[in-house]
Coordinates of N, CA and C in Angstrom, one line a residue:
X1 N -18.3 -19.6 -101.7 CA -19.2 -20.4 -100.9 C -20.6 -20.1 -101.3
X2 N -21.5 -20.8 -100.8 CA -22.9 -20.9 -101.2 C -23.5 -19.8 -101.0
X3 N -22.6 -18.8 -100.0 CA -23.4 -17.0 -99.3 C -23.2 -16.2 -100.9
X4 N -21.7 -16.4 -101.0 CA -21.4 -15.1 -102.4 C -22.3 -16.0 -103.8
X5 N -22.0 -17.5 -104.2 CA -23.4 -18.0 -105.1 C -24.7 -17.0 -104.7
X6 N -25.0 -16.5 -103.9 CA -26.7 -16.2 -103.9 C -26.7 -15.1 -103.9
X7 N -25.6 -14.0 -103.5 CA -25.4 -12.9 -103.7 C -25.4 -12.9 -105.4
X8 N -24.7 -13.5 -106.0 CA -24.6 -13.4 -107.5 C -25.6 -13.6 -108.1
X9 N -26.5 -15.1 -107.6 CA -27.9 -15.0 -108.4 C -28.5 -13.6 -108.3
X10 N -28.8 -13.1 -107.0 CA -29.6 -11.8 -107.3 C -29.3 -10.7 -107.0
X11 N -28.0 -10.9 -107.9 CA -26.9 -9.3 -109.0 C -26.5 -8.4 -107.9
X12 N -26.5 -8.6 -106.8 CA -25.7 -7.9 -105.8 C -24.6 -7.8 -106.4
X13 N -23.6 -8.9 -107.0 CA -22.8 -9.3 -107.3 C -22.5 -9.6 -108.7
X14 N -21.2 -9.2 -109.3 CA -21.7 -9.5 -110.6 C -21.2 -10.9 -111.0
X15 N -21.7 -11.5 -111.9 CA -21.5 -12.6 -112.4 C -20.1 -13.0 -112.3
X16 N -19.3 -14.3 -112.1 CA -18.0 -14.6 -112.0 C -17.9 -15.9 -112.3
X17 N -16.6 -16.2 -112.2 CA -16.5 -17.8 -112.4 C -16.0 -18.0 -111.3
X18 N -17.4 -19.7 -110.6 CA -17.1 -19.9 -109.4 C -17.3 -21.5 -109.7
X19 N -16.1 -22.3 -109.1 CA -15.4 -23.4 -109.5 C -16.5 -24.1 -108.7
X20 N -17.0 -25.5 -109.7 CA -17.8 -26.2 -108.8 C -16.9 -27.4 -107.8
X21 N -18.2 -27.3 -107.1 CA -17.6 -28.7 -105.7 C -16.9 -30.1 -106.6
X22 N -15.7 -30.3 -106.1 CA -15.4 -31.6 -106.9 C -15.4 -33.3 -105.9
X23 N -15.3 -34.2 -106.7 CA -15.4 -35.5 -105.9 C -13.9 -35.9 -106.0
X24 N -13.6 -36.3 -104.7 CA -12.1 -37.0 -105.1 C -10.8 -36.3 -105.9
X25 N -11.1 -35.1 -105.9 CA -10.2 -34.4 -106.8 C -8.4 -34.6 -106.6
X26 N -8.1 -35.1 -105.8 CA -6.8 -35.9 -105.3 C -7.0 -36.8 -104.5
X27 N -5.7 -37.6 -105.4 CA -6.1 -39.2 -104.6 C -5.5 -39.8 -103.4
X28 N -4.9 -37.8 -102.8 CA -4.1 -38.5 -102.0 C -5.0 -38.7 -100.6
X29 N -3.9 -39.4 -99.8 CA -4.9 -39.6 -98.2 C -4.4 -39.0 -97.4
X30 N -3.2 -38.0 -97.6 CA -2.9 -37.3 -96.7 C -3.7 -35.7 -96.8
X31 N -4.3 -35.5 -95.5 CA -5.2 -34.3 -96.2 C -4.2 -33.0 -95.8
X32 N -3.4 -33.0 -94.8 CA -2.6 -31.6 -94.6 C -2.1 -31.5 -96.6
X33 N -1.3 -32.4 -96.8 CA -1.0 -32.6 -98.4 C -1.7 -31.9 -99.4
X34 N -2.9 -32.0 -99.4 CA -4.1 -32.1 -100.5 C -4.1 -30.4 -100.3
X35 N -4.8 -29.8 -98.5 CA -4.7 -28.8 -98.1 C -3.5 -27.4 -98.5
X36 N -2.3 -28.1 -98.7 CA -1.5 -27.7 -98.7 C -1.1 -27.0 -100.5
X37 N -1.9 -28.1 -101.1 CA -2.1 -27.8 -102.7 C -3.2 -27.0 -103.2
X38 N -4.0 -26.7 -102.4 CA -5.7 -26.0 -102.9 C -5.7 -25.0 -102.2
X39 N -4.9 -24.8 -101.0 CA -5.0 -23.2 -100.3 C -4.1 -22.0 -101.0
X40 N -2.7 -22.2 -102.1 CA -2.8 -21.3 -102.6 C -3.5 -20.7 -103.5
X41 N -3.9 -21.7 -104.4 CA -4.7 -21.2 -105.5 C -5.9 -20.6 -104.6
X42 N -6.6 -21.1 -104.1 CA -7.9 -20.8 -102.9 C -7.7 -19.1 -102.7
X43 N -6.2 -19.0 -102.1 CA -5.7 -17.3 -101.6 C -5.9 -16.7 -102.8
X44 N -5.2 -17.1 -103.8 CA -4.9 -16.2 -105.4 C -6.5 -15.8 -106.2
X45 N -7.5 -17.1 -105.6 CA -9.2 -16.4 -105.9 C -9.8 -15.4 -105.2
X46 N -9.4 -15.4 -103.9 CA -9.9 -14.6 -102.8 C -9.5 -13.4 -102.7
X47 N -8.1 -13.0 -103.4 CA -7.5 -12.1 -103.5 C -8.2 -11.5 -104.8
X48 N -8.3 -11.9 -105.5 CA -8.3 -11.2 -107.3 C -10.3 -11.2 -107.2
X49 N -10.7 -12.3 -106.3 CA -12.8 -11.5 -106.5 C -12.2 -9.9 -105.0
X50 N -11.7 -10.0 -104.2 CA -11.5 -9.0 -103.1 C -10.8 -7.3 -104.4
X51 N -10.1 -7.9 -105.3 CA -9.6 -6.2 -105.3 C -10.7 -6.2 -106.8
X52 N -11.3 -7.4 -107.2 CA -12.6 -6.8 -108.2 C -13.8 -6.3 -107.5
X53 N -14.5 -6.7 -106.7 CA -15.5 -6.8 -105.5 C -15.7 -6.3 -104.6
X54 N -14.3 -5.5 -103.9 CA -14.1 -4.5 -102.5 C -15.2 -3.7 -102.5
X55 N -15.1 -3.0 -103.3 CA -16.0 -2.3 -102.7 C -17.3 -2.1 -103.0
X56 N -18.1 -3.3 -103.6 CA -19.6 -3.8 -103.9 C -20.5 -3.6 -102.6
X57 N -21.2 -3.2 -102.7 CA -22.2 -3.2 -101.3 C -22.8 -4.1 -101.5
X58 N -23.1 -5.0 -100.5 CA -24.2 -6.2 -100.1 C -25.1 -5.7 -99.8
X59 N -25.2 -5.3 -98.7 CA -26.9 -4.9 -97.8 C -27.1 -3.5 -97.4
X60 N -28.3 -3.3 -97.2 CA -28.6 -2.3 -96.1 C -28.8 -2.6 -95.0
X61 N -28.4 -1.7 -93.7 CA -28.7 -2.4 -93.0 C -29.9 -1.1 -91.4
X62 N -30.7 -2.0 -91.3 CA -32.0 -0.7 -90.8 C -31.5 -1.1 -88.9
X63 N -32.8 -0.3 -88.8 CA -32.3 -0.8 -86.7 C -33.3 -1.8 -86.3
X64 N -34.0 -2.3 -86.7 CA -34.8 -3.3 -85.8 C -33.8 -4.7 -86.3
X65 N -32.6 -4.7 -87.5 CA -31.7 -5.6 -87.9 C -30.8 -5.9 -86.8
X66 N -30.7 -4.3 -86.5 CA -29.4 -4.4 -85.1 C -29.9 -4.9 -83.7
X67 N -31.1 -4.5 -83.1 CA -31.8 -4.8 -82.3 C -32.5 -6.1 -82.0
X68 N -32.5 -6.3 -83.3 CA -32.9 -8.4 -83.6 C -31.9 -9.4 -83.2
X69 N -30.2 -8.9 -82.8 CA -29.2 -9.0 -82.6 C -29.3 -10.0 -84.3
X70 N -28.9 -8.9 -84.7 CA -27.9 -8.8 -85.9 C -28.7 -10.1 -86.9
X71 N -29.9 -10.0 -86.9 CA -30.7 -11.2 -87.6 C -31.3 -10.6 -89.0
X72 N -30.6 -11.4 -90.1 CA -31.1 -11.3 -91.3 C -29.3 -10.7 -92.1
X73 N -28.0 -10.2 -90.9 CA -27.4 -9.5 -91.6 C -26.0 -10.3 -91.8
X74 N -25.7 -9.7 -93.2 CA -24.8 -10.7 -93.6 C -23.2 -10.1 -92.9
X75 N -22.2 -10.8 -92.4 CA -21.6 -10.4 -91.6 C -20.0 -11.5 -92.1
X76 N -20.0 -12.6 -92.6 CA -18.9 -12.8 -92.9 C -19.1 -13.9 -94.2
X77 N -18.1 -14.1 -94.5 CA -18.3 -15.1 -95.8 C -17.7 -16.7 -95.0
X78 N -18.8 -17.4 -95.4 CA -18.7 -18.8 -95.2 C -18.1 -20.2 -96.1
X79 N -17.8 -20.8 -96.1 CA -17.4 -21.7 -97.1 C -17.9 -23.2 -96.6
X80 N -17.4 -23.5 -95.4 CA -17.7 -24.8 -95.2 C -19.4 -25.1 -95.0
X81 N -19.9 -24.3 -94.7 CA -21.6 -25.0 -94.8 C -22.1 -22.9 -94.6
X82 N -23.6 -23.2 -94.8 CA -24.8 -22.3 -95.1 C -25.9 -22.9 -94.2
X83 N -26.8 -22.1 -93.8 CA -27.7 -22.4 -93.3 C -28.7 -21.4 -93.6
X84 N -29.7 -22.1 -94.5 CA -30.7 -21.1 -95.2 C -32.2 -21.5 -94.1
X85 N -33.1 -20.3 -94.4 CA -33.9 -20.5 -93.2 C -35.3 -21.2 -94.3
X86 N -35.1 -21.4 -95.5 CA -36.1 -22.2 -95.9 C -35.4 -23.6 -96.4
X87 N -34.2 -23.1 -96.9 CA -33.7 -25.0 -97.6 C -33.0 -25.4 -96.8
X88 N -32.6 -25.3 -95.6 CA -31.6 -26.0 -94.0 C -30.4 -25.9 -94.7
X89 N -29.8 -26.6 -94.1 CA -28.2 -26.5 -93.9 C -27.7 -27.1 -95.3
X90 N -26.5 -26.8 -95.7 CA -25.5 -27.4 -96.9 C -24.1 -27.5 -96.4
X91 N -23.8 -28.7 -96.6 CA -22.2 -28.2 -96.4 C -21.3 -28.2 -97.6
X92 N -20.1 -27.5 -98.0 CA -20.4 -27.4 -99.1 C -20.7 -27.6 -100.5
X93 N -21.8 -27.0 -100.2 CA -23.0 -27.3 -101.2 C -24.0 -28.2 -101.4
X94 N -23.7 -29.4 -100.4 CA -24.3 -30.6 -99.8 C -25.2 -30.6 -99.3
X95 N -26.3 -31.2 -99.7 CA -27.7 -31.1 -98.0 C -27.3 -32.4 -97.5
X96 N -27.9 -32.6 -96.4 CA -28.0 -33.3 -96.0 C -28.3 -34.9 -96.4
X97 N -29.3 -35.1 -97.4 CA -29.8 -36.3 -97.8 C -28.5 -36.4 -98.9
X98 N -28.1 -35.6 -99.6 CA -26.7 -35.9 -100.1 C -25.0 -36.4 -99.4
X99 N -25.4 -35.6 -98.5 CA -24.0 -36.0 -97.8 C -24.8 -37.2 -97.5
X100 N -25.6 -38.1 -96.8 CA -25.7 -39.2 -96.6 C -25.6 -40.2 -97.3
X101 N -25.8 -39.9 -99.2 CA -25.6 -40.8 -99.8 C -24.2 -40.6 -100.9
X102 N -23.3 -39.3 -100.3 CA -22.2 -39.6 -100.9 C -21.0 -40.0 -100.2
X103 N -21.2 -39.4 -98.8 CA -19.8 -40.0 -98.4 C -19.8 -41.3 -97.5
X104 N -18.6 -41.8 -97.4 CA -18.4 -42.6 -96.7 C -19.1 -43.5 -95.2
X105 N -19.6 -44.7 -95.2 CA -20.0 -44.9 -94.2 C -19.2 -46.5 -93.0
X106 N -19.1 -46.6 -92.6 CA -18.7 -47.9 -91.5 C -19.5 -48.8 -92.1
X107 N -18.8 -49.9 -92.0 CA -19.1 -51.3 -92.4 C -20.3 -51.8 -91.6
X108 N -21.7 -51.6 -92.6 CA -23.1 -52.4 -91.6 C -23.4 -50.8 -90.7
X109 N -23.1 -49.3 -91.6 CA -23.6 -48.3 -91.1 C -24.5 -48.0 -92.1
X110 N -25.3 -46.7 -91.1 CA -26.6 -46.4 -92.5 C -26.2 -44.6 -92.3
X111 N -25.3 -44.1 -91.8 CA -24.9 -42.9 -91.6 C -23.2 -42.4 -92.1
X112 N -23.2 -41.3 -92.8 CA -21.7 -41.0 -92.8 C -20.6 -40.8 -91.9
X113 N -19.1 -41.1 -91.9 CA -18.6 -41.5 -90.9 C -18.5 -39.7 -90.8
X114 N -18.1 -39.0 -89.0 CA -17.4 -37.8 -89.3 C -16.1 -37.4 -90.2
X115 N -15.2 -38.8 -89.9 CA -14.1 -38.3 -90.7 C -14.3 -38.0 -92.1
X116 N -15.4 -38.5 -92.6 CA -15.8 -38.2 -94.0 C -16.1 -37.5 -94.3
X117 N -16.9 -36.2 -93.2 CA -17.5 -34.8 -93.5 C -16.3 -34.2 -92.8
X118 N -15.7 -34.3 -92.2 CA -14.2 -33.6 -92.3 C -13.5 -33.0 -92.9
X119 N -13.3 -34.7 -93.6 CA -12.4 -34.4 -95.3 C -13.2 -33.4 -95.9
X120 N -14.5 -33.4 -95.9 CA -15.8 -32.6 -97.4 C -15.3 -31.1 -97.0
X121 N -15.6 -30.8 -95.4 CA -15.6 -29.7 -94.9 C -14.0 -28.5 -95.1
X122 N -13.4 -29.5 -94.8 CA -11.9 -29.0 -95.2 C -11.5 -28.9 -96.8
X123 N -11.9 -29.5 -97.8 CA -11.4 -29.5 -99.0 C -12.3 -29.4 -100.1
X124 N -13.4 -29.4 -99.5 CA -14.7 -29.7 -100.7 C -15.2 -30.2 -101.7
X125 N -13.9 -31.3 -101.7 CA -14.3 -32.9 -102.5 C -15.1 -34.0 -101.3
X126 N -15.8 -35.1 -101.6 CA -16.5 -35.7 -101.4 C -15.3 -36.9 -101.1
X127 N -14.7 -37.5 -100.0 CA -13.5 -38.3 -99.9 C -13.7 -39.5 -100.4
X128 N -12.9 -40.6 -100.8 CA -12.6 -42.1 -101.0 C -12.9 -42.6 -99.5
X129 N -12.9 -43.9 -99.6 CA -13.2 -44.5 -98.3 C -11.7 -44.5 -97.9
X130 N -10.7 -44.8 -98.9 CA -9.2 -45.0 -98.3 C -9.3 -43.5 -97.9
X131 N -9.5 -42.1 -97.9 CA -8.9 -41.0 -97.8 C -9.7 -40.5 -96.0
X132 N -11.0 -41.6 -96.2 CA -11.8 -41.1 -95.1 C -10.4 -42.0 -93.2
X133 N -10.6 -43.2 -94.0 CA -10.2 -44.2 -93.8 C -8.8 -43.6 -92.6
X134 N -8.3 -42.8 -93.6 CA -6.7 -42.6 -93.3 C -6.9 -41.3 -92.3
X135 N -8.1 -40.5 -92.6 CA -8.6 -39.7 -91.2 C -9.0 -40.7 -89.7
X136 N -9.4 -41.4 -89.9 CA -9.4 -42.5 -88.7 C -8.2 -42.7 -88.0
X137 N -7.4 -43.4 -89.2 CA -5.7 -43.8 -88.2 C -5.5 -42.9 -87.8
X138 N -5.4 -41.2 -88.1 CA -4.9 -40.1 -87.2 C -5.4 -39.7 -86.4
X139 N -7.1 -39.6 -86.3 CA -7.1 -39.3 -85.1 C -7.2 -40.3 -84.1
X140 N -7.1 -41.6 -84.5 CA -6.6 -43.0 -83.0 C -5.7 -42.3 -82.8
X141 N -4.6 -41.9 -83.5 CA -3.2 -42.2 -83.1 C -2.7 -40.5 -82.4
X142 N -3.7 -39.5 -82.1 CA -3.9 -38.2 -81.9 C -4.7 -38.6 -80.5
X143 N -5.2 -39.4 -80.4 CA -6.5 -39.5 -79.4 C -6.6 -39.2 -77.8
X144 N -4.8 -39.8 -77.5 CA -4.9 -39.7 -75.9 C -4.6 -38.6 -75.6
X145 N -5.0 -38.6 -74.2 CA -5.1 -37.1 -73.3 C -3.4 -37.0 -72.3
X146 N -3.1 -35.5 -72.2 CA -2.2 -35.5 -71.2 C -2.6 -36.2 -70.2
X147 N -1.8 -36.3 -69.5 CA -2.3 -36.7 -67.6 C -2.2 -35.8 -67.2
X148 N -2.5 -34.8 -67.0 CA -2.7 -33.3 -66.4 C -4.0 -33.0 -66.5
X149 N -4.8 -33.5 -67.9 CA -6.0 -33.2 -68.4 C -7.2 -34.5 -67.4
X150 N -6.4 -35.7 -67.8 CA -7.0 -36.8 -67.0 C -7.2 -36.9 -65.7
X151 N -6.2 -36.3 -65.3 CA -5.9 -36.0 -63.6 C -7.1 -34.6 -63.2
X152 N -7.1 -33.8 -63.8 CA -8.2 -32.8 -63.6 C -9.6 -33.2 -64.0
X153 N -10.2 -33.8 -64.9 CA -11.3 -34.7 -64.8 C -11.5 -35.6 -63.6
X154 N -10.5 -36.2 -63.0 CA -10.6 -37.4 -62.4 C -11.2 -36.6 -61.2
X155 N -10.9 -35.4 -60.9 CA -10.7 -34.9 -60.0 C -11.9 -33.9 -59.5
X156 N -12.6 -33.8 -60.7 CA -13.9 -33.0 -60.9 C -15.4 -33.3 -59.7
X157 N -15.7 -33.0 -58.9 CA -17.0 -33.5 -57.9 C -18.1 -33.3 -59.3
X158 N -18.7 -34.6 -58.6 CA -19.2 -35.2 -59.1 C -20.7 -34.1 -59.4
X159 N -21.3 -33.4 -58.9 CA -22.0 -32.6 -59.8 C -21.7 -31.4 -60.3
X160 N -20.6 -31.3 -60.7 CA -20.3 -30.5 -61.9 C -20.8 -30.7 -63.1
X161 N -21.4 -30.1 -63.6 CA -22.3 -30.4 -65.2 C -21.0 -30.8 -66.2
X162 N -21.5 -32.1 -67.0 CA -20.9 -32.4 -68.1 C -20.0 -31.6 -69.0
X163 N -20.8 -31.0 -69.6 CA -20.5 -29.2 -70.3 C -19.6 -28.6 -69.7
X164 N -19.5 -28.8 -67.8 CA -18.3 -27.7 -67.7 C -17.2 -28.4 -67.7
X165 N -17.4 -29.8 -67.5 CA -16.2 -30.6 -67.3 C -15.8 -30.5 -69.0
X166 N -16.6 -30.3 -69.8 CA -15.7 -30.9 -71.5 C -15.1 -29.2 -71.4
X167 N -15.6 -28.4 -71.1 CA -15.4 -26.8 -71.9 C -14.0 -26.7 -70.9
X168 N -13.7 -27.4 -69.6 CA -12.8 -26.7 -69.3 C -12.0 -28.1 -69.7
X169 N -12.2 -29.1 -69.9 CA -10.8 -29.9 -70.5 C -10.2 -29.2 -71.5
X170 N -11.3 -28.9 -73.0 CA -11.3 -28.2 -74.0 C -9.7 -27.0 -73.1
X171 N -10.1 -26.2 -72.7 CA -9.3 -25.6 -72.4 C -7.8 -25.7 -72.1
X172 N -7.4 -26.7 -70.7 CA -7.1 -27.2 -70.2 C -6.0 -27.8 -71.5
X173 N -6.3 -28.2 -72.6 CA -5.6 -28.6 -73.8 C -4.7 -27.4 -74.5
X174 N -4.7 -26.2 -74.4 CA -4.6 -25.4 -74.7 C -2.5 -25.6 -74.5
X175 N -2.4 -26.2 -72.9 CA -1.0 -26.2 -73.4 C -0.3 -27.2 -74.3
X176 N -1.1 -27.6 -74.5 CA -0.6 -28.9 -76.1 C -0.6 -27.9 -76.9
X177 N -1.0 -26.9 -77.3 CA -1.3 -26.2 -78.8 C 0.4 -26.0 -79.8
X178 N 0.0 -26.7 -80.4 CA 1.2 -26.2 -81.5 C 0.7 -24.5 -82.6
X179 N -0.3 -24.4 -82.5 CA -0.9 -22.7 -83.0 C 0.1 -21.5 -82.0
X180 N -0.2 -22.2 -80.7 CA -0.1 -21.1 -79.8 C 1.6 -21.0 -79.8
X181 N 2.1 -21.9 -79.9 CA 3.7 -21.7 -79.5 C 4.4 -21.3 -81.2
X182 N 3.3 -22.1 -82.0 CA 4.1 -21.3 -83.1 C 3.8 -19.6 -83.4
X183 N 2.7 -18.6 -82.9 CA 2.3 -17.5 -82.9 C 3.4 -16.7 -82.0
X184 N 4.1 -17.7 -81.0 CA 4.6 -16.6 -80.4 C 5.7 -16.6 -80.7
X185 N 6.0 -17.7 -81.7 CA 7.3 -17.8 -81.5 C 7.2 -16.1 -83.3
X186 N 6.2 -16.2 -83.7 CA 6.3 -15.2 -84.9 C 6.3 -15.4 -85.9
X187 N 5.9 -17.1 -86.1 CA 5.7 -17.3 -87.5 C 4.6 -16.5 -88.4
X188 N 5.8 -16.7 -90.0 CA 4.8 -15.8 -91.0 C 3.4 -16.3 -91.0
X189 N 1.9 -15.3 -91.2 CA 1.1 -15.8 -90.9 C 0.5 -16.6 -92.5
X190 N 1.6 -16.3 -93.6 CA 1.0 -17.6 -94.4 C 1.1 -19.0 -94.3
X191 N 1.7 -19.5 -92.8 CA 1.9 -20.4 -92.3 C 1.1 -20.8 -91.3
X192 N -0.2 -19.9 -90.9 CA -0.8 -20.4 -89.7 C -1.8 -21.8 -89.8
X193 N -1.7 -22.0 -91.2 CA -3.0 -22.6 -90.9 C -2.3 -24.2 -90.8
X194 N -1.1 -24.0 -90.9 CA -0.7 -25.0 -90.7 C -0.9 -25.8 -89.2
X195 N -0.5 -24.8 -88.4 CA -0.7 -25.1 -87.0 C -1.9 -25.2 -86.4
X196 N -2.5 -24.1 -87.2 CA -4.4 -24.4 -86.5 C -5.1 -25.7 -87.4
X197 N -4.8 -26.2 -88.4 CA -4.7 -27.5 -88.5 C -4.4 -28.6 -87.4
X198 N -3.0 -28.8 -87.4 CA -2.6 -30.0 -86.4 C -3.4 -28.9 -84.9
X199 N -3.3 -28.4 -84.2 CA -4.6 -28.6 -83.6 C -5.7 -28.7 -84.0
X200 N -6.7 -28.5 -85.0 CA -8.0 -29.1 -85.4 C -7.9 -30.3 -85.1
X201 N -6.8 -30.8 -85.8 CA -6.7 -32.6 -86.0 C -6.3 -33.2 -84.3
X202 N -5.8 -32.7 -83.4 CA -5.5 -32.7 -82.3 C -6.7 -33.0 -81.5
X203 N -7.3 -31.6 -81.4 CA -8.3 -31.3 -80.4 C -9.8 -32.5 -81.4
X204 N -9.8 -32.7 -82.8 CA -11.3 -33.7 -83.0 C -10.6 -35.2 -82.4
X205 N -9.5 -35.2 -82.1 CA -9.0 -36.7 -81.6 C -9.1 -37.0 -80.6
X206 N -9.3 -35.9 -80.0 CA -9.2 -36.0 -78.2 C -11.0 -35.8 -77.6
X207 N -11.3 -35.3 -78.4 CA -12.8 -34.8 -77.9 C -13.5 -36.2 -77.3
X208 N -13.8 -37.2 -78.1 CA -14.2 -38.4 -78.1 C -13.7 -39.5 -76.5
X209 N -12.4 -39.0 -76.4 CA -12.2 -39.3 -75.0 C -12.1 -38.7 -74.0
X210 N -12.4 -37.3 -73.9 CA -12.9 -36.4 -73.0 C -14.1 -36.6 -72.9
X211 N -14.8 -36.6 -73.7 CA -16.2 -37.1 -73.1 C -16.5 -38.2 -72.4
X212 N -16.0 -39.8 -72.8 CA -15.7 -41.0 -72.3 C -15.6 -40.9 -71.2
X213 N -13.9 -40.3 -70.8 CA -13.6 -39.8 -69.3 C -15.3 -39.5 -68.4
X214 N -15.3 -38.1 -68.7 CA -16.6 -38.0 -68.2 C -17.4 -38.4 -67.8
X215 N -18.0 -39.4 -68.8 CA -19.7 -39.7 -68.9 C -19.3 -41.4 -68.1
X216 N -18.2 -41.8 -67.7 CA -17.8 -43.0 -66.7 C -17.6 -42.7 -65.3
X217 N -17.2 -41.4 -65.6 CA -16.7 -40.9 -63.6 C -18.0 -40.6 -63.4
X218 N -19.1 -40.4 -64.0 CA -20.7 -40.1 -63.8 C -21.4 -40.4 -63.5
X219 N -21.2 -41.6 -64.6 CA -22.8 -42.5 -64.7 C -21.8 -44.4 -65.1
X220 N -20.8 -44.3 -64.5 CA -20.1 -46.0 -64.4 C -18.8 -46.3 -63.5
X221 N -19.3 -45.0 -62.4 CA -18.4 -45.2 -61.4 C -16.8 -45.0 -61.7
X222 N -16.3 -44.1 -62.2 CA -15.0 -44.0 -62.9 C -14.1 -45.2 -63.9
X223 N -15.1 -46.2 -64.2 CA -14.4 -47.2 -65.2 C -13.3 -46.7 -66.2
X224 N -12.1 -47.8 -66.4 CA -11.5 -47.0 -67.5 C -11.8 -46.8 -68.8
X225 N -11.4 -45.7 -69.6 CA -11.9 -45.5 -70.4 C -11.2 -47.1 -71.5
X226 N -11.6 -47.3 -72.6 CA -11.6 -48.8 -73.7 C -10.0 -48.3 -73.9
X227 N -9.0 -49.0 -74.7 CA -8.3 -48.7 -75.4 C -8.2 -48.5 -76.7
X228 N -7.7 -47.4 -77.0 CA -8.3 -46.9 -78.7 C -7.6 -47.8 -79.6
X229 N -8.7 -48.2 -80.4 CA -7.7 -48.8 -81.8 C -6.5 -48.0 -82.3
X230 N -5.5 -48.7 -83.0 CA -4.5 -48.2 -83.3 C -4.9 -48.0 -84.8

């Protein structure tokens, strides 16, 4: 990620070979797929810079660092985005005025779609519109809520703050989790991310109508929420 790049520029770290960001690098649209092909190799780099690298020291670290709550200190390695306190944010490797003019936008948009920074954020190619595209039909088709979830919104008095109503739907989803039932059931954990996947893809599908819910029982008298495109 862009944290160990800057460790390398200034030799904390010694020089290595670090694969650049690619565009489109499969052409498939299925991204669990794509995911499914770049996370081994991904483990086999992580592993082999870990038993060259273990024991490299990064920083020092003083007490006005710890007292600052923990400000300036490097604490985990990042991959999907960086946030530098003079060049802003990257995702990866991206700024901002780039991701705007590489990925994907809606027909008669001047902004990139989310599912297009999705795909970036998850695989670190720059997606096709068919690849962004095919993030769309999943999360329509992911989108609706239990009625258990809908029933407890509905049910919310009406000055409850927004935020508590989403943080506790957010919650409240929890017994959908395919993560959770597959952890207990004991799957091997070179399998988890399979699951915390289909929830990622779960819970960004639903978000968008949990807030809907909400922001209608609030401010438009409980109207129903639209029906989602298929």
């Amino acid at each position: 990620g862009m944290a160990i790049r800057r460790l390398i520029t200034k030799g904390v770290i010694p020089v290595c070979q670090v694969a650049p960001l690619s565009t489109s690098a499969d052409g498939s649209t299925n991204l669990k797929e794509v995911l499914a092909k770049k996370i081994p190799a991904h483990n086999a780099k992580v592993k082999s810079f870990r038993a060259e690298h273990g024991n490299t020291v990064v920083q020092s670290v003083n007490i006005d660092m710890i007292y600052g709550g923990m400000r300036s200190m490097k604490g985990m390695v990042t991959e999907t985005s960086v946030l530098d306190p003079e060049e802003g944010i990257r995702f990866r490797g991206y700024s901002i005025p780039e991701c705007q003019k590489l990925l994907p936008k809606a027909k008669g948009g001047e902004e990139p779609l989310p599912e297009g920074i999705w795909w970036l954020l998850c695989t670190g190619d720059v997606p096709t519109e068919a690849q962004t595209a095919a993030i769309t039909k999943e999360w329509n088709a992911r989108a609706d809520l239990p009625t258990h979830v809908v029933r407890m919104l509905d049910n919310f008095p009406d000055n409850l703050h927004p935020m508590a109503q989403f943080i506790a739907a957010i919650a409240a989803l929890n017994n959908e989790s395919k993560f959770a039932g597959a952890y207990a059931r004991g799957v091997a954990k070179a399998s988890y991310w399979e699951y915390a996947y289909e929830d990622s893809m779960d819970l960004l599908a639903k978000l968008p109508t949990v807030a809907a819910i909400i922001y209608r029982n609030l401010y438009r008298d409980g109207s129903a929420v639209s029906v989602i495109d298929p």
